[in-house]
JSON list of C-alpha atoms in Angstrom, two decimals:
[
{"chain": "E", "resi": 27, "resn": "MET", "atom": "CA", "xyz": [1.54, -9.79, 5.61]},
{"chain": "E", "resi": 28, "resn": "LEU", "atom": "CA", "xyz": [2.58, -6.70, 4.09]},
{"chain": "E", "resi": 29, "resn": "GLY", "atom": "CA", "xyz": [6.61, -6.04, 4.78]},
{"chain": "E", "resi": 30, "resn": "THR", "atom": "CA", "xyz": [8.66, -2.59, 3.42]},
{"chain": "E", "resi": 31, "resn": "ARG", "atom": "CA", "xyz": [11.79, -2.77, 1.58]},
{"chain": "E", "resi": 32, "resn": "ALA", "atom": "CA", "xyz": [14.87, -2.19, 3.26]},
{"chain": "E", "resi": 33, "resn": "SER", "atom": "CA", "xyz": [15.55, 1.09, 0.43]},
{"chain": "E", "resi": 34, "resn": "SER", "atom": "CA", "xyz": [12.26, 2.46, 1.48]},
{"chain": "E", "resi": 35, "resn": "LYS", "atom": "CA", "xyz": [12.53, 3.20, 4.86]},
{"chain": "E", "resi": 36, "resn": "VAL", "atom": "CA", "xyz": [12.07, 7.00, 4.69]},
{"chain": "E", "resi": 37, "resn": "ALA", "atom": "CA", "xyz": [8.87, 8.11, 6.52]},
{"chain": "E", "resi": 38, "resn": "GLN", "atom": "CA", "xyz": [6.42, 9.12, 3.49]},
{"chain": "E", "resi": 39, "resn": "SER", "atom": "CA", "xyz": [5.43, 12.14, 5.86]},
{"chain": "E", "resi": 40, "resn": "SER", "atom": "CA", "xyz": [9.26, 13.69, 5.32]},
{"chain": "E", "resi": 41, "resn": "LYS", "atom": "CA", "xyz": [8.35, 13.72, 1.73]},
{"chain": "E", "resi": 42, "resn": "THR", "atom": "CA", "xyz": [7.35, 16.30, -0.43]},
{"chain": "E", "resi": 43, "resn": "LYS", "atom": "CA", "xyz": [3.90, 15.94, -2.75]},
{"chain": "E", "resi": 44, "resn": "GLU", "atom": "CA", "xyz": [6.02, 15.02, -5.58]},
{"chain": "E", "resi": 45, "resn": "GLU", "atom": "CA", "xyz": [8.51, 12.72, -3.89]},
{"chain": "E", "resi": 46, "resn": "ARG", "atom": "CA", "xyz": [5.52, 10.27, -2.66]},
{"chain": "E", "resi": 47, "resn": "LEU", "atom": "CA", "xyz": [3.92, 10.35, -6.29]},
{"chain": "E", "resi": 48, "resn": "THR", "atom": "CA", "xyz": [6.86, 9.47, -7.99]},
{"chain": "E", "resi": 49, "resn": "THR", "atom": "CA", "xyz": [7.96, 6.75, -4.99]},
{"chain": "E", "resi": 50, "resn": "LYS", "atom": "CA", "xyz": [8.48, 3.42, -6.78]},
{"chain": "E", "resi": 51, "resn": "GLN", "atom": "CA", "xyz": [6.67, 0.35, -4.88]},
{"chain": "E", "resi": 52, "resn": "PRO", "atom": "CA", "xyz": [7.63, 0.46, -0.84]},
{"chain": "E", "resi": 53, "resn": "PHE", "atom": "CA", "xyz": [6.15, -2.85, -0.48]},
{"chain": "E", "resi": 54, "resn": "ILE", "atom": "CA", "xyz": [6.78, -6.63, -0.33]},
{"chain": "E", "resi": 55, "resn": "LEU", "atom": "CA", "xyz": [4.26, -9.19, 0.14]},
{"chain": "E", "resi": 56, "resn": "LYS", "atom": "CA", "xyz": [5.53, -11.87, 2.30]},
{"chain": "E", "resi": 57, "resn": "SER", "atom": "CA", "xyz": [3.11, -14.52, 1.89]},
{"chain": "E", "resi": 58, "resn": "PRO", "atom": "CA", "xyz": [1.27, -13.90, -1.57]},
{"chain": "E", "resi": 59, "resn": "GLU", "atom": "CA", "xyz": [-0.48, -17.44, -1.18]},
{"chain": "E", "resi": 60, "resn": "GLU", "atom": "CA", "xyz": [-2.29, -16.45, 1.87]},
{"chain": "E", "resi": 61, "resn": "VAL", "atom": "CA", "xyz": [-4.25, -13.29, -0.06]},
{"chain": "E", "resi": 62, "resn": "ILE", "atom": "CA", "xyz": [-5.67, -15.40, -3.18]},
{"chain": "E", "resi": 63, "resn": "ASN", "atom": "CA", "xyz": [-9.50, -14.94, -3.41]},
{"chain": "E", "resi": 64, "resn": "LYS", "atom": "CA", "xyz": [-9.20, -13.21, 0.03]},
{"chain": "E", "resi": 65, "resn": "ARG", "atom": "CA", "xyz": [-11.48, -9.80, 0.52]},
{"chain": "E", "resi": 66, "resn": "ILE", "atom": "CA", "xyz": [-9.17, -7.44, 2.32]},
{"chain": "E", "resi": 67, "resn": "LEU", "atom": "CA", "xyz": [-9.44, -4.31, 3.59]},
{"chain": "E", "resi": 68, "resn": "LEU", "atom": "CA", "xyz": [-6.90, -1.59, 4.02]},
{"chain": "E", "resi": 69, "resn": "VAL", "atom": "CA", "xyz": [-6.25, 0.94, 6.75]},
{"chain": "E", "resi": 70, "resn": "ASP", "atom": "CA", "xyz": [-4.45, 3.75, 6.68]},
{"chain": "E", "resi": 71, "resn": "ASP", "atom": "CA", "xyz": [-4.03, 6.48, 9.60]},
{"chain": "E", "resi": 72, "resn": "VAL", "atom": "CA", "xyz": [-3.65, 9.45, 7.55]},
{"chain": "E", "resi": 73, "resn": "TYR", "atom": "CA", "xyz": [-4.63, 9.77, 4.21]},
{"chain": "E", "resi": 74, "resn": "THR", "atom": "CA", "xyz": [-2.51, 12.10, 1.93]},
{"chain": "E", "resi": 75, "resn": "THR", "atom": "CA", "xyz": [-1.97, 11.45, -1.39]},
{"chain": "E", "resi": 76, "resn": "GLY", "atom": "CA", "xyz": [-2.95, 8.09, -1.30]},
{"chain": "E", "resi": 77, "resn": "ARG", "atom": "CA", "xyz": [-0.10, 6.18, -2.30]},
{"chain": "E", "resi": 78, "resn": "THR", "atom": "CA", "xyz": [0.66, 4.07, 0.55]},
{"chain": "E", "resi": 79, "resn": "LEU", "atom": "CA", "xyz": [-3.09, 2.63, -0.20]},
{"chain": "E", "resi": 80, "resn": "TYR", "atom": "CA", "xyz": [-2.80, 2.74, -4.10]},
{"chain": "E", "resi": 81, "resn": "HIS", "atom": "CA", "xyz": [0.85, 0.56, -3.53]},
{"chain": "E", "resi": 82, "resn": "ALA", "atom": "CA", "xyz": [-0.57, -1.89, -1.06]},
{"chain": "E", "resi": 83, "resn": "ALA", "atom": "CA", "xyz": [-3.73, -2.38, -2.92]},
{"chain": "E", "resi": 84, "resn": "VAL", "atom": "CA", "xyz": [-1.87, -2.76, -6.23]},
{"chain": "E", "resi": 85, "resn": "LEU", "atom": "CA", "xyz": [0.35, -5.84, -4.61]},
{"chain": "E", "resi": 86, "resn": "PHE", "atom": "CA", "xyz": [-2.60, -7.44, -3.41]},
{"chain": "E", "resi": 87, "resn": "LYS", "atom": "CA", "xyz": [-4.36, -7.21, -6.75]},
{"chain": "E", "resi": 88, "resn": "GLN", "atom": "CA", "xyz": [-1.21, -9.01, -8.44]},
{"chain": "E", "resi": 89, "resn": "ALA", "atom": "CA", "xyz": [-1.61, -11.63, -5.73]},
{"chain": "E", "resi": 90, "resn": "GLY", "atom": "CA", "xyz": [-4.98, -12.49, -6.89]},
{"chain": "E", "resi": 91, "resn": "CYS", "atom": "CA", "xyz": [-7.41, -10.70, -3.99]},
{"chain": "E", "resi": 92, "resn": "LYS", "atom": "CA", "xyz": [-10.90, -10.75, -5.10]},
{"chain": "E", "resi": 93, "resn": "GLU", "atom": "CA", "xyz": [-11.61, -7.58, -3.32]},
{"chain": "E", "resi": 94, "resn": "ILE", "atom": "CA", "xyz": [-9.96, -4.91, -1.97]},
{"chain": "E", "resi": 95, "resn": "GLY", "atom": "CA", "xyz": [-11.28, -2.20, 0.11]},
{"chain": "E", "resi": 96, "resn": "SER", "atom": "CA", "xyz": [-9.90, 0.55, 1.90]},
{"chain": "E", "resi": 97, "resn": "VAL", "atom": "CA", "xyz": [-10.42, 3.39, 5.07]},
{"chain": "E", "resi": 98, "resn": "SER", "atom": "CA", "xyz": [-8.69, 6.25, 6.31]},
{"chain": "E", "resi": 99, "resn": "LEU", "atom": "CA", "xyz": [-8.76, 7.41, 9.81]},
{"chain": "E", "resi": 100, "resn": "ALA", "atom": "CA", "xyz": [-7.54, 11.35, 9.00]},
{"chain": "E", "resi": 101, "resn": "ARG", "atom": "CA", "xyz": [-7.31, 13.62, 6.08]}
]
């Protein structure tokens, strides 16, 4: 459902905090019609700056998602 743009294949872990905070939208939503009025839970393995969850949440919200939550496994 969520894919990455070809231009953003560089791993976030290899970027500095400043680079992560200025990264443009790295994701595309392959089937936006599937999330209209849905509740979505985003899961991230490691929460560092929060930008991965932020970018994903923005896409889902723009597509019409009803509610978005998140959980991270480590910080």
